[in-house]
Coordinates of C-alpha atoms in Angstrom, one line a residue:
M1 CA 0.0 0.0 0.0
R2 CA 1.3 3.5 -0.8
L3 CA 2.1 5.5 2.3
A4 CA 0.5 8.5 0.5
E5 CA -2.9 6.9 0.7
L6 CA -2.6 6.4 4.4
I7 CA -1.3 9.9 4.9
G8 CA -4.2 11.2 2.7
A9 CA -6.7 9.5 5.0
L10 CA -5.0 11.1 8.1
S11 CA -5.3 14.5 6.4
L12 CA -9.0 14.0 6.1
A13 CA -9.2 13.4 9.8
T14 CA -7.2 16.5 10.6
D15 CA -9.6 18.5 8.4
L16 CA -12.4 17.5 10.7
G17 CA -10.4 18.2 13.8
M18 CA -9.6 21.7 12.5
G19 CA -13.2 22.5 11.6
Q20 CA -12.4 22.6 7.8
P21 CA -14.2 21.0 4.9
L22 CA -13.1 17.5 4.0
E23 CA -10.2 17.6 1.4
Q24 CA -8.9 21.0 2.7
A25 CA -5.5 19.5 3.3
L26 CA -5.5 17.8 0.0
R27 CA -6.2 21.1 -1.8
T28 CA -3.5 22.7 0.3
C29 CA -1.1 20.1 -1.0
L30 CA -2.0 20.9 -4.6
I31 CA -1.6 24.6 -4.0
A32 CA 1.7 24.0 -2.2
L33 CA 3.1 21.9 -5.1
C34 CA 2.2 24.6 -7.6
L35 CA 3.8 27.3 -5.4
A36 CA 6.9 25.1 -5.1
E37 CA 7.1 24.9 -8.9
A38 CA 6.7 28.6 -9.2
A39 CA 9.5 29.1 -6.6
G40 CA 11.8 26.7 -8.4
L41 CA 12.2 24.1 -5.6
S42 CA 14.1 20.9 -6.2
E43 CA 12.5 17.5 -6.3
Q44 CA 13.6 16.7 -2.8
E45 CA 12.2 20.0 -1.5
R46 CA 8.9 19.4 -3.3
S47 CA 8.7 16.0 -1.7
Q48 CA 9.0 17.5 1.8
V49 CA 6.4 20.2 0.9
Y50 CA 4.0 17.4 -0.2
Y51 CA 4.1 15.5 3.1
V52 CA 4.1 18.6 5.3
A53 CA 1.1 20.0 3.5
L54 CA -0.9 16.9 4.1
L55 CA 0.3 16.4 7.7
R56 CA 0.6 20.0 9.0
F57 CA -2.1 19.4 11.5
L58 CA -1.1 15.8 12.5
G59 CA -0.6 17.0 16.1
C60 CA -4.0 18.7 16.3
T61 CA -5.2 16.2 19.0
A62 CA -2.3 17.0 21.3
D63 CA -3.9 20.1 22.9
A64 CA -7.5 19.5 22.1
H65 CA -8.4 18.8 25.7
E66 CA -6.6 21.9 27.0
W67 CA -7.8 24.1 24.2
A68 CA -11.5 23.1 24.7
A69 CA -11.2 24.0 28.4
M70 CA -9.7 27.4 27.5
V71 CA -12.3 28.4 24.9
G72 CA -15.4 27.0 26.6
G73 CA -15.9 23.6 25.0
D74 CA -16.0 23.8 21.2
D75 CA -12.4 23.6 20.2
I76 CA -13.3 22.8 16.6
A77 CA -15.4 25.9 16.1
V78 CA -12.7 28.2 17.5
R79 CA -10.0 26.5 15.4
A80 CA -12.2 27.1 12.3
A81 CA -12.4 30.7 13.2
I82 CA -8.6 31.0 13.5
A83 CA -8.0 29.5 10.1
P84 CA -8.4 32.7 8.0
V85 CA -6.4 34.8 10.4
L86 CA -3.6 32.5 11.5
G87 CA -1.2 34.6 9.4
G88 CA -3.0 37.8 10.1
T89 CA -2.7 40.6 12.6
N90 CA -3.6 40.6 16.3
R91 CA -6.6 42.8 15.4
E92 CA -7.8 40.3 12.8
F93 CA -7.4 37.5 15.3
G94 CA -9.5 39.3 17.9
T95 CA -12.2 40.2 15.4
H96 CA -12.6 36.7 14.0
V97 CA -11.8 34.5 17.0
M98 CA -13.0 36.2 20.3
P99 CA -16.7 36.0 19.4
K100 CA -16.4 32.2 19.3
V101 CA -14.8 31.9 22.7
G102 CA -17.4 30.7 25.2
A103 CA -20.2 30.8 22.6
G104 CA -23.4 29.3 24.0
Q105 CA -22.1 29.6 27.6
P106 CA -23.9 31.8 30.3
P107 CA -22.7 35.4 30.1
L108 CA -20.6 35.3 33.3
R109 CA -18.9 32.1 32.3
R110 CA -18.2 33.5 28.8
A111 CA -16.8 36.8 30.3
R112 CA -14.4 34.8 32.4
L113 CA -13.3 32.7 29.4
M114 CA -12.7 35.8 27.3
A115 CA -10.8 37.5 30.1
G116 CA -8.6 34.4 30.5
M117 CA -7.9 34.4 26.8
M118 CA -6.9 38.1 26.9
A119 CA -4.7 37.6 30.0
G120 CA -2.8 34.4 29.3
G121 CA -4.1 33.2 25.9
R122 CA -0.8 33.7 24.0
G123 CA 1.3 31.8 26.5
R124 CA -1.2 28.9 26.6
A125 CA -1.5 29.0 22.9
R126 CA 2.3 28.7 22.6
D127 CA 2.2 25.6 24.9
G128 CA -0.6 24.1 22.8
V129 CA 1.4 24.6 19.6
R130 CA 4.5 23.1 21.2
A131 CA 2.5 20.0 22.1
H132 CA 1.0 20.0 18.6
C133 CA 4.4 20.2 16.9
E134 CA 6.0 17.6 19.2
L135 CA 3.2 15.1 18.5
G136 CA 3.3 15.8 14.8
E137 CA 7.1 15.2 14.7
N138 CA 6.8 12.0 16.7
L139 CA 4.0 10.5 14.6
A140 CA 5.7 11.5 11.3
A141 CA 8.8 9.6 12.5
R142 CA 6.7 6.5 13.2
L143 CA 5.3 6.8 9.6
G144 CA 8.9 6.6 8.3
L145 CA 9.1 10.2 7.0
D146 CA 12.5 11.8 6.8
T147 CA 14.1 14.3 9.1
G148 CA 13.4 17.2 6.8
V149 CA 9.7 16.6 6.9
R150 CA 9.8 16.1 10.7
A151 CA 11.7 19.3 11.2
A152 CA 9.3 21.3 9.0
L153 CA 6.3 19.9 11.0
G154 CA 8.1 21.0 14.2
A155 CA 8.2 24.6 12.8
A156 CA 4.9 24.6 11.0
F157 CA 3.5 27.6 12.8
E158 CA 6.6 29.8 12.9
Q159 CA 6.3 33.1 11.0
W160 CA 8.8 35.0 8.9
G161 CA 8.8 38.0 11.3
G162 CA 9.5 35.8 14.4
Q163 CA 6.1 36.2 16.0
G164 CA 5.1 32.6 15.4
F165 CA 5.0 29.5 17.7
P166 CA 6.4 27.5 19.4
N167 CA 10.0 28.9 19.4
G168 CA 9.8 32.3 17.7
L169 CA 12.0 31.3 14.8
A170 CA 12.4 34.0 12.1
G171 CA 13.4 34.3 8.5
E172 CA 15.4 31.5 6.9
R173 CA 15.8 29.7 10.2
I174 CA 12.4 28.4 9.5
P175 CA 12.5 25.3 7.2
L176 CA 11.5 26.1 3.6
A177 CA 8.7 23.6 3.6
S178 CA 7.2 25.2 6.7
R179 CA 7.3 28.6 5.1
L180 CA 5.8 27.5 1.9
V181 CA 3.0 25.4 3.4
F182 CA 2.0 28.2 5.7
I183 CA 1.2 30.4 2.7
A184 CA -0.4 27.5 0.8
R185 CA -2.8 26.7 3.6
D186 CA -3.8 30.3 4.0
V187 CA -4.4 30.6 0.2
E188 CA -6.7 27.6 0.4
V189 CA -8.7 29.1 3.3
L190 CA -8.8 32.6 1.9
H191 CA -9.7 31.5 -1.6
R192 CA -13.0 30.3 -0.3
E193 CA -13.8 33.7 1.1
L194 CA -12.2 36.2 -1.3
D195 CA -12.1 36.8 -5.0
A196 CA -8.8 36.7 -6.9
P197 CA -7.7 40.3 -6.5
E198 CA -8.7 40.3 -2.8
L199 CA -6.8 37.1 -2.2
S200 CA -3.7 38.4 -3.9
A201 CA -3.9 41.6 -1.8
A202 CA -4.3 39.7 1.4
I203 CA -1.2 37.6 0.7
K204 CA 0.8 40.6 -0.2
R205 CA -0.1 42.4 3.0
R206 CA 1.4 39.6 5.1
S207 CA 4.7 39.5 3.1
G208 CA 7.6 40.0 5.4
L209 CA 5.4 39.6 8.5
S210 CA 4.0 36.1 8.4
Y211 CA 5.3 35.1 5.0
D212 CA 8.6 34.7 3.3
P213 CA 8.7 37.7 0.8
A214 CA 10.4 35.5 -1.9
L215 CA 7.6 33.0 -1.7
V216 CA 5.0 35.7 -1.9
E217 CA 6.6 36.9 -5.1
A218 CA 6.5 33.3 -6.4
F219 CA 2.8 33.2 -5.5
V220 CA 2.1 36.4 -7.5
R221 CA 4.0 35.0 -10.5
G222 CA 2.1 31.7 -10.5
S223 CA -1.2 32.8 -9.0
D224 CA -3.4 31.7 -11.9
A225 CA -2.1 28.1 -11.8
I226 CA -2.2 28.1 -8.0
I227 CA -5.8 29.2 -7.8
E228 CA -6.7 26.7 -10.5
A229 CA -5.1 23.9 -8.4
A230 CA -7.3 25.0 -5.5
D231 CA -10.4 24.3 -7.6
A232 CA -9.5 20.7 -8.5
T233 CA -12.6 18.5 -8.9
S234 CA -11.0 15.4 -7.5
P235 CA -8.3 16.5 -5.0
W236 CA -7.6 13.0 -3.8
D237 CA -6.8 11.6 -7.2
E238 CA -4.7 14.6 -8.1
V239 CA -2.7 14.4 -4.9
M240 CA -2.0 10.7 -5.4
R241 CA -1.0 11.4 -9.0
L242 CA 1.4 14.2 -8.1
E243 CA 3.3 12.6 -5.3
P244 CA 7.0 13.2 -6.0
E245 CA 9.4 10.3 -6.4
P246 CA 10.5 8.2 -4.7
R247 CA 7.1 7.1 -3.5
P248 CA 7.3 5.2 -0.3
W249 CA 5.2 2.0 0.2
V250 CA 4.1 0.3 3.4
P251 CA 4.9 -3.5 3.4
E252 CA 2.6 -5.9 5.1
G253 CA 4.9 -6.3 8.0
R254 CA 4.6 -2.5 8.8
M255 CA 0.9 -2.2 8.6
D256 CA 0.2 -2.6 12.3
P257 CA 2.8 0.0 13.4
V258 CA 1.4 2.4 10.8
L259 CA -2.2 1.9 11.9
E260 CA -1.1 2.4 15.5
V261 CA -0.3 5.9 14.5
F262 CA -3.9 6.3 13.5
A263 CA -4.9 4.9 16.9
D264 CA -2.7 7.1 19.0
F265 CA -3.5 10.2 16.9
V266 CA -7.2 10.0 17.7
D267 CA -7.0 8.6 21.2
L268 CA -4.8 11.5 22.4
K269 CA -7.7 13.8 21.7
S270 CA -8.9 13.3 25.3
P271 CA -6.9 12.1 28.3
Y272 CA -9.9 9.8 29.0
T273 CA -9.3 7.8 25.8
A274 CA -5.5 7.4 25.8
G275 CA -4.7 3.9 24.8
H276 CA -8.3 2.9 24.1
S277 CA -7.8 1.7 20.5
R278 CA -4.7 -0.2 21.3
G279 CA -6.5 -1.9 24.1
V280 CA -9.4 -2.8 21.9
A281 CA -7.1 -4.3 19.3
E282 CA -5.3 -6.3 22.0
L283 CA -8.6 -7.7 23.2
V284 CA -9.7 -8.6 19.7
R285 CA -6.4 -10.4 19.0
A286 CA -6.5 -12.3 22.3
A287 CA -10.2 -13.2 21.6
G288 CA -9.2 -14.9 18.4
G289 CA -10.0 -12.2 15.9
G290 CA -8.1 -12.2 12.7
A291 CA -5.8 -9.5 11.3
T292 CA -8.6 -7.6 9.6
V293 CA -10.7 -7.1 12.7
A294 CA -7.7 -6.4 14.9
R295 CA -6.5 -3.7 12.5
S296 CA -10.1 -2.3 12.3
A297 CA -9.9 -2.0 16.1
L298 CA -6.8 0.2 15.8
V299 CA -8.7 2.6 13.5
H300 CA -12.3 2.2 14.5
D301 CA -12.5 5.5 16.4
L302 CA -10.9 7.7 13.9
G303 CA -14.1 9.6 13.4
R304 CA -14.0 10.8 17.0
I305 CA -11.9 13.7 15.7
S306 CA -15.1 15.2 14.3
V307 CA -16.6 15.8 17.8
P308 CA -15.5 18.8 20.0
N309 CA -13.8 18.0 23.2
G310 CA -16.4 19.9 25.0
V311 CA -18.6 16.9 24.2
W312 CA -16.1 14.1 24.9
D313 CA -14.9 15.6 28.1
K314 CA -18.3 16.6 29.5
A315 CA -19.0 15.3 33.0
G316 CA -22.8 15.9 32.7
P317 CA -25.4 14.4 30.4
L318 CA -25.2 15.2 26.7
T319 CA -27.8 17.2 24.9
D320 CA -29.7 15.7 22.0
G321 CA -27.6 17.8 19.6
E322 CA -24.4 16.6 21.2
W323 CA -25.6 13.0 21.0
E324 CA -26.2 13.5 17.3
R325 CA -22.6 14.5 16.8
V326 CA -21.4 11.5 18.8
R327 CA -23.6 9.1 16.7
L328 CA -21.9 10.3 13.6
H329 CA -18.4 9.4 14.6
P330 CA -18.5 5.8 13.2
Y331 CA -19.8 7.2 9.9
Y332 CA -16.7 9.5 9.7
S333 CA -14.4 6.6 10.6
E334 CA -15.9 4.5 7.7
R335 CA -15.9 7.3 5.2
I336 CA -12.3 8.4 5.9
L337 CA -10.8 4.9 5.8
G338 CA -12.9 4.0 2.8
R339 CA -11.0 6.4 0.7
V340 CA -8.1 3.9 0.8
G341 CA -9.1 1.0 -1.4
A342 CA -7.0 -1.5 0.5
L343 CA -8.7 -0.6 3.8
H344 CA -12.2 -1.2 2.6
D345 CA -12.9 -4.2 4.8
L346 CA -11.4 -2.3 7.9
A347 CA -13.6 0.7 7.1
H348 CA -16.7 -1.3 6.9
L349 CA -16.1 -2.9 10.3
A350 CA -15.1 0.4 11.9
G351 CA -18.4 1.9 10.8
L352 CA -20.3 -0.9 12.6
H353 CA -18.5 -0.8 16.0
H354 CA -21.5 0.9 17.8
E355 CA -24.2 -1.1 16.2
R356 CA -26.3 -3.5 18.4
L357 CA -28.1 -6.7 17.5
D358 CA -31.5 -5.3 18.6
G359 CA -31.2 -2.2 16.4
S360 CA -30.5 0.2 19.2
G361 CA -27.0 1.1 18.1
Y362 CA -25.6 3.8 15.7
H363 CA -25.0 5.2 13.1
R364 CA -27.0 2.9 10.8
G365 CA -29.3 1.3 13.4
C366 CA -28.4 -2.2 12.0
S367 CA -30.0 -5.3 13.4
R368 CA -28.6 -8.8 13.9
A369 CA -28.7 -10.0 10.3
D370 CA -26.7 -7.0 9.1
I371 CA -23.8 -7.3 11.6
P372 CA -21.1 -9.8 10.8
A373 CA -19.3 -11.8 13.4
E374 CA -16.2 -9.7 13.1
A375 CA -18.1 -6.5 13.9
R376 CA -19.8 -8.2 16.9
L377 CA -16.4 -9.1 18.3
L378 CA -15.2 -5.5 17.7
A379 CA -18.3 -4.1 19.4
A380 CA -17.9 -6.3 22.5
A381 CA -14.2 -5.5 22.8
D382 CA -14.8 -1.7 22.4
A383 CA -17.5 -1.8 25.0
Y384 CA -15.4 -3.7 27.6
Q385 CA -12.3 -1.5 27.0
A386 CA -14.4 1.7 27.4
M387 CA -16.0 0.4 30.6
T388 CA -12.7 -0.3 32.2
Q389 CA -11.3 3.1 31.4
P390 CA -12.3 6.3 33.3
R391 CA -14.6 8.7 31.6
P392 CA -15.6 12.3 32.6
H393 CA -18.9 11.1 34.1
R394 CA -17.6 8.1 35.9
Q395 CA -14.6 6.2 37.3
A396 CA -13.3 3.1 35.5
L397 CA -15.5 0.1 36.2
P398 CA -13.8 -2.8 38.0
P399 CA -13.3 -5.7 35.5
D400 CA -15.9 -7.9 37.2
Q401 CA -18.5 -5.1 37.1
A402 CA -17.7 -4.5 33.4
A403 CA -18.1 -8.2 32.7
Q404 CA -21.5 -8.1 34.4
E405 CA -22.5 -5.1 32.3
L406 CA -21.6 -6.8 29.1
E407 CA -23.4 -10.0 30.1
A408 CA -26.5 -7.9 30.9
T409 CA -26.3 -6.4 27.5
V410 CA -26.3 -9.8 26.0
R411 CA -29.4 -10.8 27.9
S412 CA -31.2 -7.6 26.7
G413 CA -30.3 -8.4 23.1
G414 CA -27.7 -5.8 22.4
L415 CA -24.4 -7.7 22.2
D416 CA -23.6 -11.1 20.8
G417 CA -23.1 -13.8 23.5
Q418 CA -20.3 -15.6 21.8
A419 CA -18.4 -12.4 21.1
V420 CA -18.8 -11.2 24.7
A421 CA -17.7 -14.6 26.0
A422 CA -14.6 -14.5 23.8
V423 CA -13.7 -11.0 24.9
L424 CA -14.2 -11.7 28.6
N425 CA -12.1 -14.9 28.3
A426 CA -9.4 -12.8 26.6
A427 CA -9.5 -10.1 29.3
G428 CA -9.0 -12.7 32.0
H429 CA -10.4 -10.2 34.5
A430 CA -6.8 -9.5 35.6
A431 CA -6.4 -6.4 37.7
G432 CA -3.1 -5.5 36.2
R433 CA 0.3 -6.6 35.2
S434 CA 3.6 -6.0 37.1
R435 CA 6.9 -5.5 35.5
A436 CA 10.3 -5.8 37.1
E437 CA 11.8 -3.3 34.8
R438 CA 10.4 0.0 33.5
P439 CA 11.5 1.9 30.3
A440 CA 13.8 4.9 30.7
D441 CA 14.6 3.8 34.3
L442 CA 11.2 5.1 35.5
T443 CA 10.5 4.2 39.1
E444 CA 7.2 2.6 40.2
R445 CA 6.1 5.9 41.8
E446 CA 7.0 7.8 38.6
V447 CA 4.8 5.3 36.6
E448 CA 1.9 6.0 39.0
V449 CA 2.3 9.7 38.5
L450 CA 2.7 9.3 34.8
R451 CA -0.6 7.4 34.5
L452 CA -2.5 10.1 36.3
I453 CA -0.9 12.9 34.3
C454 CA -1.8 11.1 31.1
R455 CA -5.4 10.9 32.2
G456 CA -5.5 14.7 32.4
E457 CA -5.2 15.1 36.2
T458 CA -3.4 18.3 37.5
K459 CA -0.4 18.1 39.7
K460 CA -2.6 19.1 42.7
Q461 CA -5.0 16.3 41.9
V462 CA -2.2 13.8 41.6
A463 CA -0.8 14.9 45.0
G464 CA -4.2 14.4 46.6
R465 CA -4.7 11.0 45.0
L466 CA -1.3 9.7 46.0
S467 CA -1.1 11.5 49.4
I468 CA 2.1 13.3 48.5
S469 CA 2.9 17.0 48.3
A470 CA 2.4 19.0 45.1
S471 CA 6.1 19.9 45.1
T472 CA 7.0 16.2 45.1
V473 CA 4.6 15.6 42.2
D474 CA 6.3 18.4 40.3
H475 CA 9.7 16.8 41.0
H476 CA 8.4 13.5 39.6
V477 CA 6.9 15.1 36.5
R478 CA 10.1 16.9 35.7
H479 CA 12.0 13.7 36.0
I480 CA 9.5 11.8 33.9
Y481 CA 9.6 14.3 31.1
E482 CA 13.4 14.3 31.2
K483 CA 13.7 10.5 31.1
A484 CA 11.0 10.3 28.3
G485 CA 12.7 13.0 26.3
V486 CA 9.5 15.1 25.9
Q487 CA 8.2 18.5 26.9
T488 CA 4.4 18.1 26.9
R489 CA 1.5 16.0 28.2
A490 CA 0.8 14.7 24.8
G491 CA 4.4 13.7 24.3
V492 CA 4.6 11.8 27.6
T493 CA 1.2 10.2 26.9
L494 CA 2.5 8.9 23.6
F495 CA 5.7 7.6 25.4
A496 CA 3.4 5.8 27.8
L497 CA 1.4 4.3 25.0
E498 CA 4.4 3.1 23.1
N499 CA 5.8 1.5 26.3
D500 CA 2.5 0.0 27.5
L501 CA 2.4 1.9 30.7
L502 CA -1.2 2.9 31.0
R503 CA -2.4 -0.4 32.4

């Protein structure tokens, strides 16, 4: 399978997470390639531009939890508002973005959120972008992309004048692919709002501030072809056709590690779901599921990216409108994965993971005859794994209680009895696993702290839970980050997932 197809699917997921129309990243890629040609880039440079354009928002789940808390719940709507002004002035940012902060919240709550944004928003935004970039670099490395692509993703939000994030790089210290894709993405967004002369004027105004002046000149020279690229009828087909050589392929033996990138990408969206997809896949394998259903378990929740964290992280009951968004996430999983021909079987199973035999599930409302055995096994494993993880509205259920819940659902006609029996047998109802050695020389106490931090708890909450001082927790966290070689919660969570430390 071509790696570009899998990356293209990931780009569709990031479109949803950023509040953009599907295929936005694909169109950005086409624009970027045209701009690269106008600027006279080499084949190797165009190759880096290609992958950076598709994966610029690969780290968008890293700070979704924190971002949602800062803006009042709908992180996706606020990110959509930021898109046209990301390279603009502070005034443009305030005009477009601030009205979205706390939208739908009571007046006092909204006022507090807006005051918090005004007071500390820039520093918190910098931290969020740092997490975004760290995660993007890490996942790109696991996809097998070269150091140039990874470095460009790490600097994807830096601006020519030095006012960007996370490190305030300026001028040619910013990788060329980062500079070029910054313009290309803004061209795609602004093209949907402005006519050609207005678009050209907007890009020119940002020259020397957000954008490399030489690349702005290249845009002006090639603007007709660039705008034509933005209007491609079939962006997917064009992006696949235009991938620069050499085109990397994913051998069968690397499919599981690559699909684990999908799993970690979406599960990091909320601290409550970290490790969920890996856990479901492990249960499916232990329950005797074949490679197809186990791989579908790794990617079944990809559509969760379409739902704001204000919904996933909500401690109270969901509204009818929020439930409708939740019910659509299997649909998006299926549609995104279905764009890759070789993943058709996985896509179909992913779309069925919340269906129930009695027709009470979603998104199709299928009944027994329409749900194959593989999907029944996936549904049972997903339900068990979710029950044994904490959620905003409840603590993790003890394994025995989770087993009772699943068996009750079998009796009521929702889940398949054979599938549930296989999952429960695979789970073994073990409370946990001990290890004599920990990666990176972590101590047992550091692992305890790590698990709680990964679940989104503050240092103060960790101190209370473990009956130690907040300063001791801070000491442990600094040591954990140093040993893991990371700087952010998303980075340390990914480290924990890769080393199986969340159980």
